[in-house]
PDB file of C-alpha atoms in Angstrom:
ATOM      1  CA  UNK A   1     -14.539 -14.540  -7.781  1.00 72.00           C
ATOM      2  CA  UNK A   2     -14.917 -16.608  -4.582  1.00 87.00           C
ATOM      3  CA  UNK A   3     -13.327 -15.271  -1.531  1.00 93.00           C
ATOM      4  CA  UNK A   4     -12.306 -17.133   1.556  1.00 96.00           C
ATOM      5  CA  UNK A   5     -14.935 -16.395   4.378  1.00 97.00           C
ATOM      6  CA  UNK A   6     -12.217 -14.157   6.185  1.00 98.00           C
ATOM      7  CA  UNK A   7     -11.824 -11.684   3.534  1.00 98.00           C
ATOM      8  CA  UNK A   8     -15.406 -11.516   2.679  1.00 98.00           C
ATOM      9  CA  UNK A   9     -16.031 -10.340   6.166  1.00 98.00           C
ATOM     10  CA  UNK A  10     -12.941  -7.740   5.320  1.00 99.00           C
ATOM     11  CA  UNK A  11     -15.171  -6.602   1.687  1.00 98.00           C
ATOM     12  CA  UNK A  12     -17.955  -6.240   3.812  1.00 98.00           C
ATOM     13  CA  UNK A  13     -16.092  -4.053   6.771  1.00 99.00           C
ATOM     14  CA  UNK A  14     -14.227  -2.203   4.081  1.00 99.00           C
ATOM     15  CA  UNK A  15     -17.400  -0.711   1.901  1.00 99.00           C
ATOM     16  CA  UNK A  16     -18.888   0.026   5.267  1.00 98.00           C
ATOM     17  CA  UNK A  17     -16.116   2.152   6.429  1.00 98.00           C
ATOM     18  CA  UNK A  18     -16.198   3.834   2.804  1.00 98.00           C
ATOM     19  CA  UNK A  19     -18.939   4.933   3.577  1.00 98.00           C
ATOM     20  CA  UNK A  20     -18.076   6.767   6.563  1.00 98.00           C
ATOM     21  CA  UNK A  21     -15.009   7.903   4.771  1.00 98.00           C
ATOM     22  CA  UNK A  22     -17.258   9.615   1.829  1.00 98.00           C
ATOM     23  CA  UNK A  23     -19.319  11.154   4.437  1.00 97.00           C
ATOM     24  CA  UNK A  24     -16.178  13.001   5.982  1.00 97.00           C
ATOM     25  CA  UNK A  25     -14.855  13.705   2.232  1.00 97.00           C
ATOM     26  CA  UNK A  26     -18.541  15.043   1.789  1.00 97.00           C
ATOM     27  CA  UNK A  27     -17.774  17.605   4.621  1.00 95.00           C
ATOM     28  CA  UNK A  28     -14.026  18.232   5.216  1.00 94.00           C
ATOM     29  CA  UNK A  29     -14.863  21.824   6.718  1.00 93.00           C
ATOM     30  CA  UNK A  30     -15.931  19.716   9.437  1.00 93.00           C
ATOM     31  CA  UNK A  31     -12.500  17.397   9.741  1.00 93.00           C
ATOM     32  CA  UNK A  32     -10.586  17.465  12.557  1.00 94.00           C
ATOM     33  CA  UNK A  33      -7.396  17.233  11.693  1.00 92.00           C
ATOM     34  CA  UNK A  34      -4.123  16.964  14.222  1.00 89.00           C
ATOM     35  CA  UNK A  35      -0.023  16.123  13.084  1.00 84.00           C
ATOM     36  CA  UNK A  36       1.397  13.098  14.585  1.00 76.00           C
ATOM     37  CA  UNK A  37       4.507  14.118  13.435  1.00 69.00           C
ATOM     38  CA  UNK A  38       6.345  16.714  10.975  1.00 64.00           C
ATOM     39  CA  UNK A  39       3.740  15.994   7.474  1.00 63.00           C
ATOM     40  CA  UNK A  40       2.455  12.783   9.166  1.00 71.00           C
ATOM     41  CA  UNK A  41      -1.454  14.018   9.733  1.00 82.00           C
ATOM     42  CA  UNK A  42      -4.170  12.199  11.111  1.00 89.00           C
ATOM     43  CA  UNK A  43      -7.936  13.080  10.728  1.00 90.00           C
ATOM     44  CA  UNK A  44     -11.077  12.004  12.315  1.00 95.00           C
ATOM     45  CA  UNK A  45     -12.662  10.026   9.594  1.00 95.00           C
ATOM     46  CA  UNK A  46      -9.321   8.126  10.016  1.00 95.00           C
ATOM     47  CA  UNK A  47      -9.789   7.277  13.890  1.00 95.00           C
ATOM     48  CA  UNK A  48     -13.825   6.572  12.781  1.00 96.00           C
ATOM     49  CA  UNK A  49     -12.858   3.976   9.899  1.00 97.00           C
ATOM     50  CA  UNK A  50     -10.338   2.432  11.906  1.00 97.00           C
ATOM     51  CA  UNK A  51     -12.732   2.060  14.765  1.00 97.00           C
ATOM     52  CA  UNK A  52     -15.217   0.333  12.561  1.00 98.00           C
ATOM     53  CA  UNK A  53     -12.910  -2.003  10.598  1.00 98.00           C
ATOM     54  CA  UNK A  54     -11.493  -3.476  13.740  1.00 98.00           C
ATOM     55  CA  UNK A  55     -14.656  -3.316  15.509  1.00 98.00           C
ATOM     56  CA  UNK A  56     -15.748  -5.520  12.668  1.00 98.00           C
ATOM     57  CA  UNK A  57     -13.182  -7.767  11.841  1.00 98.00           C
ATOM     58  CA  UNK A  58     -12.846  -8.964  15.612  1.00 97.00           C
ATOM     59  CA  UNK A  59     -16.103  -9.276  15.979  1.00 98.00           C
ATOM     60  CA  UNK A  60     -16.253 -12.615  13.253  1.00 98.00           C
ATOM     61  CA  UNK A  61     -12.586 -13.412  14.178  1.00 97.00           C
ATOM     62  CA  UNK A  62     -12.078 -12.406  17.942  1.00 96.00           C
ATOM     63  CA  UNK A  63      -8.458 -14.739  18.117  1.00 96.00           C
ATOM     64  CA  UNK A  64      -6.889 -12.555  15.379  1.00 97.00           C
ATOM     65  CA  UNK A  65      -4.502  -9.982  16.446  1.00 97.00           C
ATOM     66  CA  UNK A  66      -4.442  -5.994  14.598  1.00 97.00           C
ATOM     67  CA  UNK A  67      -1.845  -4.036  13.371  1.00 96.00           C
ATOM     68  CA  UNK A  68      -3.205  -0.839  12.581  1.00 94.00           C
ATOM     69  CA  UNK A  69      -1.820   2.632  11.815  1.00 90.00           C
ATOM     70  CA  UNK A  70      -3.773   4.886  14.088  1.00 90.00           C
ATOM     71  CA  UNK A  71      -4.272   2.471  17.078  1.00 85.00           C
ATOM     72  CA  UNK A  72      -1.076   0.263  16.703  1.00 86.00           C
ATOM     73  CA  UNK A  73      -0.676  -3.500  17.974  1.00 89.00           C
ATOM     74  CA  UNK A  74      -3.039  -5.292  19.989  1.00 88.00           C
ATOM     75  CA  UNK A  75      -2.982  -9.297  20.394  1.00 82.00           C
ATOM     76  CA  UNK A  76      -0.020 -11.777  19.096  1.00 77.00           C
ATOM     77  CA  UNK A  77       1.007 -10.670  15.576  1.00 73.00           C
ATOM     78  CA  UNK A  78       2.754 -13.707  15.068  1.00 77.00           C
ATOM     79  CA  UNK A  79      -0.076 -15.656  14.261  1.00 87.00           C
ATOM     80  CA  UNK A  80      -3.013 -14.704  12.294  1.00 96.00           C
ATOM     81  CA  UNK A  81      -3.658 -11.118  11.851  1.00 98.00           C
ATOM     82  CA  UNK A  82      -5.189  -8.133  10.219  1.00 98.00           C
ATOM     83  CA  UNK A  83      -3.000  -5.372   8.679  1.00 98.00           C
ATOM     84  CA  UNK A  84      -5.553  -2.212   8.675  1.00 98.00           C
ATOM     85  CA  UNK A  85      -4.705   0.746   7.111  1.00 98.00           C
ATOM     86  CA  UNK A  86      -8.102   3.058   7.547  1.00 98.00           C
ATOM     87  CA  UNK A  87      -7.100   5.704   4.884  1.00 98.00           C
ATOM     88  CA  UNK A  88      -4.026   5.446   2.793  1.00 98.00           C
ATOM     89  CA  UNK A  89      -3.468   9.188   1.522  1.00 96.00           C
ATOM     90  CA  UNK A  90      -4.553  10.561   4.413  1.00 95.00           C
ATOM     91  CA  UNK A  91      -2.871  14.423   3.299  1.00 94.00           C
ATOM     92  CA  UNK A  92      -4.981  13.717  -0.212  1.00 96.00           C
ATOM     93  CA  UNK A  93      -8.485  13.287   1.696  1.00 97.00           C
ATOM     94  CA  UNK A  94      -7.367  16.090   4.194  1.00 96.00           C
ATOM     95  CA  UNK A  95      -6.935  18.495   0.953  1.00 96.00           C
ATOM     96  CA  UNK A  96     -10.132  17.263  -0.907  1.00 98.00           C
ATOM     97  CA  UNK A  97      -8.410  15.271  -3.325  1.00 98.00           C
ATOM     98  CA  UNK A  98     -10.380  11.913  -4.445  1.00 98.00           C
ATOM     99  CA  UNK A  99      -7.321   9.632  -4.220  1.00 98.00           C
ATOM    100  CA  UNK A 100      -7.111   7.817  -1.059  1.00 99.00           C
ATOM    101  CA  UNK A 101      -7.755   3.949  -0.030  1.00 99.00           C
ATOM    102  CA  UNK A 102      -8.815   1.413   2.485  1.00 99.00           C
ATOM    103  CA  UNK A 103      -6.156  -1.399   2.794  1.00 99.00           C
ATOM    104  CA  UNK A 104      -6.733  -4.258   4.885  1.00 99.00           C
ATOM    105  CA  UNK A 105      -4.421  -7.576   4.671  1.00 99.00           C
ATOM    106  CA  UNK A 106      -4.330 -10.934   6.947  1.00 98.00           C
ATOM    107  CA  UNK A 107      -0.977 -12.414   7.442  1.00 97.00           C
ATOM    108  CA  UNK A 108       0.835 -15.111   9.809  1.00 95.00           C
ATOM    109  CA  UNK A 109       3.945 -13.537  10.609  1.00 89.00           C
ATOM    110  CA  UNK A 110       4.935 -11.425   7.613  1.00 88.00           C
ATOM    111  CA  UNK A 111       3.504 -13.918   5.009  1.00 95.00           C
ATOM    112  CA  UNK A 112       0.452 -12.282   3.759  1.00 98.00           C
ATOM    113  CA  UNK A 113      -2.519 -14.582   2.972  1.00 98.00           C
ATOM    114  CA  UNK A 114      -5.077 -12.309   1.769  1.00 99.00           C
ATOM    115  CA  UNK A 115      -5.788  -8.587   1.317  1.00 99.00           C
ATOM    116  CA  UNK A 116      -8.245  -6.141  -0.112  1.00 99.00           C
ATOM    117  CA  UNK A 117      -7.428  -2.293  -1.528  1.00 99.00           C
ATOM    118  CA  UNK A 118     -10.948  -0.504  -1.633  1.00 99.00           C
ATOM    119  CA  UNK A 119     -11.095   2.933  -3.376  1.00 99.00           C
ATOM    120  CA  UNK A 120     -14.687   4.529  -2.203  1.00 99.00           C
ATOM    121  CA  UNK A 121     -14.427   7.479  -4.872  1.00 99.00           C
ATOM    122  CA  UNK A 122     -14.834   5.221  -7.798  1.00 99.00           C
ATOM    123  CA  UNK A 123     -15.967   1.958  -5.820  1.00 99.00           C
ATOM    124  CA  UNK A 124     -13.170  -0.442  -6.948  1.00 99.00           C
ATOM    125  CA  UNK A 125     -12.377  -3.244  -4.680  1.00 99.00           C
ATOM    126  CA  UNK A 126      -8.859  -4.904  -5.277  1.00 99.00           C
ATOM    127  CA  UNK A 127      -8.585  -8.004  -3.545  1.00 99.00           C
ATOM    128  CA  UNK A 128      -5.864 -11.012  -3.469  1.00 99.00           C
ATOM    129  CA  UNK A 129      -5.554 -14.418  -1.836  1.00 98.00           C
ATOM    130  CA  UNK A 130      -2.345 -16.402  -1.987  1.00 98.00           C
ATOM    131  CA  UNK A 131      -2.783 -18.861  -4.877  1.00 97.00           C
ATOM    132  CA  UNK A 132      -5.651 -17.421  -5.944  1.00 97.00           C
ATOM    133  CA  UNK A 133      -5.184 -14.407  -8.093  1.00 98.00           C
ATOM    134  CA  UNK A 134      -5.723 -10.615  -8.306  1.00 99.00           C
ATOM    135  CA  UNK A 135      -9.319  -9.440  -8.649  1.00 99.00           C
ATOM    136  CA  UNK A 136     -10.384  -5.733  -9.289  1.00 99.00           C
ATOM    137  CA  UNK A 137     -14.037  -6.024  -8.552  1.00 97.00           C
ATOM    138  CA  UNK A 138     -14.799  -9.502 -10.722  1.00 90.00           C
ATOM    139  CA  UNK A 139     -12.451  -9.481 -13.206  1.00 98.00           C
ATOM    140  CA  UNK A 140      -8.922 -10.553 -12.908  1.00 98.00           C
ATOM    141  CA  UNK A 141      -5.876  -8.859 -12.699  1.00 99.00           C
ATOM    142  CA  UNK A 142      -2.907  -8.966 -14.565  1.00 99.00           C
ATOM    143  CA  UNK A 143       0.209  -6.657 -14.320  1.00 99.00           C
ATOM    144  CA  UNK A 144       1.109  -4.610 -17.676  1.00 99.00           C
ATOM    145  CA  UNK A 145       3.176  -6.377 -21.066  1.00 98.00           C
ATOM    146  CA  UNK A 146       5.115  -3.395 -21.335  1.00 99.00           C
ATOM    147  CA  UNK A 147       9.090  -4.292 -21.908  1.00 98.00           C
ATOM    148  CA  UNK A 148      10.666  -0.949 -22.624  1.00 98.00           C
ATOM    149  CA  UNK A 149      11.731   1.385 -19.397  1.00 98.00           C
ATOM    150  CA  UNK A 150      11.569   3.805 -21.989  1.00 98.00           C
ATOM    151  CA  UNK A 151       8.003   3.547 -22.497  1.00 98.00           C
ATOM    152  CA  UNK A 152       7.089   2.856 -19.022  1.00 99.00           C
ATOM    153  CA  UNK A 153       4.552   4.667 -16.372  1.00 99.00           C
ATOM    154  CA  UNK A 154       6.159   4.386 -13.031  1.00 99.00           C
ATOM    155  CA  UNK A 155       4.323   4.951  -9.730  1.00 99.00           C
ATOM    156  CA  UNK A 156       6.701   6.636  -6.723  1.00 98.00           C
ATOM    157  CA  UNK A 157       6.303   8.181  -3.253  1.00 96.00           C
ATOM    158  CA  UNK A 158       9.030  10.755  -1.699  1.00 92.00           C
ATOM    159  CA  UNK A 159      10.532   9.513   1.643  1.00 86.00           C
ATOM    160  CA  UNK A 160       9.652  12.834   3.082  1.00 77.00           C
ATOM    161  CA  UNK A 161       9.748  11.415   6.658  1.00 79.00           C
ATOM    162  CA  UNK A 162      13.048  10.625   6.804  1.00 81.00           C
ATOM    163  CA  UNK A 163      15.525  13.620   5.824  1.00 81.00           C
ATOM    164  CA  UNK A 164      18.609  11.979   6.015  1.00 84.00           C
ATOM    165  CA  UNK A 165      17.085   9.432   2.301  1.00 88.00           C
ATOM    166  CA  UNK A 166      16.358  12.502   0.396  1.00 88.00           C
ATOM    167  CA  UNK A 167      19.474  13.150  -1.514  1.00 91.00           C
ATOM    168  CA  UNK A 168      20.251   9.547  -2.457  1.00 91.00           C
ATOM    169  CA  UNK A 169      16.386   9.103  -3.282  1.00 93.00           C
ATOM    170  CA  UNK A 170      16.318  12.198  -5.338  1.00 94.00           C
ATOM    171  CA  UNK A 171      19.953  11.019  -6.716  1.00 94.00           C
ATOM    172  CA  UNK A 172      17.920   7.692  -8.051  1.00 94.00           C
ATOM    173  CA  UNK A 173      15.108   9.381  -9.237  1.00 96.00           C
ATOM    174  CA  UNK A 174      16.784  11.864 -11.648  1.00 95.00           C
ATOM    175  CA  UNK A 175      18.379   8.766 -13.315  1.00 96.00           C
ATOM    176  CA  UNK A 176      15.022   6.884 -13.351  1.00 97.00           C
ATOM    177  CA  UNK A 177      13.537  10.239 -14.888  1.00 96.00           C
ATOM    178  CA  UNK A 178      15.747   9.779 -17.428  1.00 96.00           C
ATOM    179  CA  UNK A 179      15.364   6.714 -18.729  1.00 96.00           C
ATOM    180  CA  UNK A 180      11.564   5.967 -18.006  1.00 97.00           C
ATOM    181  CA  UNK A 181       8.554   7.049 -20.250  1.00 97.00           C
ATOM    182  CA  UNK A 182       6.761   9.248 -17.319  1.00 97.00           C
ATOM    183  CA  UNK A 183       6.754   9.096 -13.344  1.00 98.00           C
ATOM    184  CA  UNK A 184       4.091   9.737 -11.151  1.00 97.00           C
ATOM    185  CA  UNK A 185       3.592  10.879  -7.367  1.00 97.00           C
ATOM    186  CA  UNK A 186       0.352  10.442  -6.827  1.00 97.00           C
ATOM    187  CA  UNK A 187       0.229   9.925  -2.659  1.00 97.00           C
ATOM    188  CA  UNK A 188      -1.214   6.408  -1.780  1.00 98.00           C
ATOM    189  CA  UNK A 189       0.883   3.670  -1.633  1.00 98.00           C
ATOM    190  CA  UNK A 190      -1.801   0.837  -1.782  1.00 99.00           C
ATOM    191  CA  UNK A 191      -3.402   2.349  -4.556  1.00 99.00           C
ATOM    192  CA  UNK A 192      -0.321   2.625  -7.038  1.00 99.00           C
ATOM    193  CA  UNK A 193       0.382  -1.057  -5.755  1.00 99.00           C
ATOM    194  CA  UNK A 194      -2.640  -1.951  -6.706  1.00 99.00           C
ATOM    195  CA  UNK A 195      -2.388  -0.173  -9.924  1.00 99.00           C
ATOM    196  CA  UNK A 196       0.246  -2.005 -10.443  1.00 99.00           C
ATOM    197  CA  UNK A 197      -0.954  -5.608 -10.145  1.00 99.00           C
ATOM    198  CA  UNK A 198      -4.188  -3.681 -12.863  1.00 99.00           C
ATOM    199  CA  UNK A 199      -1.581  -2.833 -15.421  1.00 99.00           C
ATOM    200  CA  UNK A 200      -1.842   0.907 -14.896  1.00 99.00           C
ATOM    201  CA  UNK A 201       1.128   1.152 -13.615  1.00 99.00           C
ATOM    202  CA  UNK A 202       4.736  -1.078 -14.606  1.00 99.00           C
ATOM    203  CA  UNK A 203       6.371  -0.792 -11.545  1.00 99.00           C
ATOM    204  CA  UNK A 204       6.610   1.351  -8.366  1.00 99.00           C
ATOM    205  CA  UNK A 205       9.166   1.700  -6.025  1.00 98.00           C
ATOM    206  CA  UNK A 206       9.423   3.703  -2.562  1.00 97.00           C
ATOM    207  CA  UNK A 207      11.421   3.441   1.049  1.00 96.00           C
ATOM    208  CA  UNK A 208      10.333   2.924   4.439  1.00 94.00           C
ATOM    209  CA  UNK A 209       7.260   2.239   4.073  1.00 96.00           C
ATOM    210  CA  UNK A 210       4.792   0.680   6.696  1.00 95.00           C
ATOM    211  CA  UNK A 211       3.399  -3.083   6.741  1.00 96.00           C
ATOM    212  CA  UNK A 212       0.249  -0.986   6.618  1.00 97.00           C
ATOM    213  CA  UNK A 213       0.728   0.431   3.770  1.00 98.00           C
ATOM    214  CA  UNK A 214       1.944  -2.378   1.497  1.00 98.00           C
ATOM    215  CA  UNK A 215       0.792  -5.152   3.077  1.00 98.00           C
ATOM    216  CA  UNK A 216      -2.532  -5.905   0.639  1.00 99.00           C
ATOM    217  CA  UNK A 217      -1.020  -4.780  -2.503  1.00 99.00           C
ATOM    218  CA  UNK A 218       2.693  -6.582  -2.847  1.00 99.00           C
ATOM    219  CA  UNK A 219       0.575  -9.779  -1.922  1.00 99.00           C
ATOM    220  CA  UNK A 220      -2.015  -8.346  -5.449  1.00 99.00           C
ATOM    221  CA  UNK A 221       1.132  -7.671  -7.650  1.00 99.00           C
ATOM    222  CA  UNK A 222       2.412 -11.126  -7.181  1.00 99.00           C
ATOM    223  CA  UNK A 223      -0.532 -12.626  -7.536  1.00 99.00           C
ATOM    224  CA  UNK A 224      -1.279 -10.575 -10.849  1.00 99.00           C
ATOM    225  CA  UNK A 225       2.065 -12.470 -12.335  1.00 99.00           C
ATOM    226  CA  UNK A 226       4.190  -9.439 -11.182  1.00 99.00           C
ATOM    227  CA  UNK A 227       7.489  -9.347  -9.219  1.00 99.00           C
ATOM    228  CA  UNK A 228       8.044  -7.814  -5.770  1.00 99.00           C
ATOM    229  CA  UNK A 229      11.094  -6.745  -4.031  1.00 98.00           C
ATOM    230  CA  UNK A 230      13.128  -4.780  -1.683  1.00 97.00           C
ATOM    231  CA  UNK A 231      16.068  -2.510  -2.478  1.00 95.00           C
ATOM    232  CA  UNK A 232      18.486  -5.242  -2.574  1.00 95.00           C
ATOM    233  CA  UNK A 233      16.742  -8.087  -4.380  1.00 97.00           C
ATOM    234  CA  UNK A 234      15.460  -9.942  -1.792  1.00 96.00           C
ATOM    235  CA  UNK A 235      12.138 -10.481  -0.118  1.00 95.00           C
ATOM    236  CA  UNK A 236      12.097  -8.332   3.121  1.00 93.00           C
ATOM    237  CA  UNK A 237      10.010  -5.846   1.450  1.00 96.00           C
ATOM    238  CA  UNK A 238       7.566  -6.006   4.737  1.00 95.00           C
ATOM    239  CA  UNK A 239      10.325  -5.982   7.359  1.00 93.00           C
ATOM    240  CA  UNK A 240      12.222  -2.895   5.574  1.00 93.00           C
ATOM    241  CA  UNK A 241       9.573  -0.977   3.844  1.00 94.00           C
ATOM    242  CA  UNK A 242      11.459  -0.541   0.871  1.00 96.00           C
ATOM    243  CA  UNK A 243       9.693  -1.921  -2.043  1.00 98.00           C
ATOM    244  CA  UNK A 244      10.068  -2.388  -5.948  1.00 99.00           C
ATOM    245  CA  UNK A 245       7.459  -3.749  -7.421  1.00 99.00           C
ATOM    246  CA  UNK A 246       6.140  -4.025 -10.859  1.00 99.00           C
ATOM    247  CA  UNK A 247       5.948  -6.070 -14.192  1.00 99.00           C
ATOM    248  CA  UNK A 248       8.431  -9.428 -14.736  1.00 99.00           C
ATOM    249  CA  UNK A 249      10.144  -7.242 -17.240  1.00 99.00           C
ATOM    250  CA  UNK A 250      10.115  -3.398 -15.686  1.00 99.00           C
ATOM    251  CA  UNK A 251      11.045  -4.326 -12.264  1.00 99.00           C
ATOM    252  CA  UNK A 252      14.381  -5.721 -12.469  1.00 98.00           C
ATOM    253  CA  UNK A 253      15.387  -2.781 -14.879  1.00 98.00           C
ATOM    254  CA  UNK A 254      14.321  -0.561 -12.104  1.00 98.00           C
ATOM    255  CA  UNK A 255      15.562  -2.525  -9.570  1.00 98.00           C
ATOM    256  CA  UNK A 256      19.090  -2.689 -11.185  1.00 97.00           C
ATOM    257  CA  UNK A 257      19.018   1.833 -11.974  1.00 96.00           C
ATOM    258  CA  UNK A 258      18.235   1.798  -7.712  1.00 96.00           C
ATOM    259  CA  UNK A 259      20.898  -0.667  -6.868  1.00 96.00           C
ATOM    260  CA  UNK A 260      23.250   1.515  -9.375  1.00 93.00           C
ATOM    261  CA  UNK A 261      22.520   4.420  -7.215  1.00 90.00           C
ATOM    262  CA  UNK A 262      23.070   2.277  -3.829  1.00 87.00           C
ATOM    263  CA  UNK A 263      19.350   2.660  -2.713  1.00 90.00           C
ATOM    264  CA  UNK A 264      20.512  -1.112  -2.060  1.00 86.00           C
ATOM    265  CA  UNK A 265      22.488   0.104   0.619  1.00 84.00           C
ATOM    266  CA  UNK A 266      20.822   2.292   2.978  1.00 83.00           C
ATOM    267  CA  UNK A 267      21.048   2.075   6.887  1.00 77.00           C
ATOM    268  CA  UNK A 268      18.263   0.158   8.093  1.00 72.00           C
ATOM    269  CA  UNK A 269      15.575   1.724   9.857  1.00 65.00           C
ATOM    270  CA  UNK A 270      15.602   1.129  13.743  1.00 57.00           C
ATOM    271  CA  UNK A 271      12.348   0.229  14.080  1.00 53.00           C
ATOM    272  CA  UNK A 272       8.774  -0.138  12.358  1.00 46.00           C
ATOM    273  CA  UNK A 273       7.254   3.747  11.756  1.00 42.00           C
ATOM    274  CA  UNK A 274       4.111   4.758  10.685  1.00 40.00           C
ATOM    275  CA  UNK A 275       3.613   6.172   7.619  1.00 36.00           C
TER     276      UNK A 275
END
């Protein structure tokens, strides 16, 4: 596996934030943790790792802008830039529960050239470069063979931000229940993306997401031979935040049960939120 210079310099930022991360885990009754917003929490070890990715990744690439979750935009974001997420399941860490990621992706515009996932619990690095493949530490990724919804694992996240999705999500997910093999909830976005483009999951689908959040692992699903979506069919996945993603046969049976229960037609969000 041979990454471009730019992501190796994310690999290397990544496993040293990780670190820092694992030390918090290590000691959460020492986390200081304060709500941003109604069941939107951020911690300390988040504002840490966040200082030392970007710290990091401008030092080797200074022209690059940053979109990041805690400390927002800074620098044009219409040319090159990184896409930081410093932990993805922040409410899992928070609670002691080892299921949380580093996501960092570099994009022009919303085209996404390269991203990494890192997990520092069990050390796996996902990583993905356009036209270069999926990688979970040295061996390459492919998504899942499965054909049958009705033996399918599907990945999901609750739109618990946003009140007025919850009955038309919950409407969708009762009929998915129904017809897929088993559904999980398992609270980080860029990991079940990632576990998607593994074959661990067969799909995963969730709304209003941040660029943040799925930035690194749509661009690994699609590179893994897997299909990637939002609600409606299209490709605006990183502009809406609502994403299907999965297998070339699972997604566009999930895809088509959402669309059946108008998840396809949703009022857009006014602006990008954090997530």
């Amino acid at each position: 596996m041979n990454l471009s210079p730019a992501l190796n310099v994310a690999v290397r930022a990544a496993r040293d934030a990780g670190r820092i991360a694992l030390r918090h885990f290590d000691q959460l009754h020492r986390l200081e943790i304060r709500e941003k917003a109604p069941q939107d929490l951020v911690t300390n070890a988040d504002l840490e790792v966040e200082e030392i990715l970007i710290s990091q990744l401008k030092k080797a690439y200074p022209q690059y802008g940053i979109l990041a979750e805690e400390s927002g935009r800074q620098g044009d974001n219409k040319g090159l830039h990184w896409i930081i997420d410093p932990i993805d399941g922040t409410l899992n860490f928070s609670r002691g529960l080892p299921h949380f990621a580093i996501s960092i992706a570099l994009a022009r515009g919303t085209d996404v050239q390269g991203g990494l996932i890192y997990d520092p619990v069990r050390d796996e690095l996902f990583t993905a470069e356009k036209g270069r493949g999926a990688f979970l530490n040295d061996r390459r990724m492919r998504v899942s063979q499965q054909p049958h919804m009705v033996a399918s694992l599907l990945g999901t996240g609750f739109p618990f931000r946003h009140q007025e999705l919850k009955e038309p999500y919950l409407k969708a997910f009762r009929e998915v229940l129904q017809r897929a093999g088993e559904v999980r909830r398992a609270g980080s976005a860029a990991l079940d993306l990632a576990y998607v483009a593994a074959g661990r999951f067969d799909a995963f689908w969730e709304l209003r997401l941040s660029p943040w959040d799925i930035a690194a692992g749509q661009l690994m699903v699609t590179e893994a031979g897997g299909y990637v979506s939002d609600m409606t069919g299209d490709k605006n996945h990183m502009r809406s935040g609502d994403i299907v993603a999965g297998n070339t046969d699972i997604q566009p049976q999930l895809l088509e049960l959402l669309q059946h229960n108008k998840l396809d037609d949703l009022p857009p969000r006014p602006a990008v939120q954090k997530s």
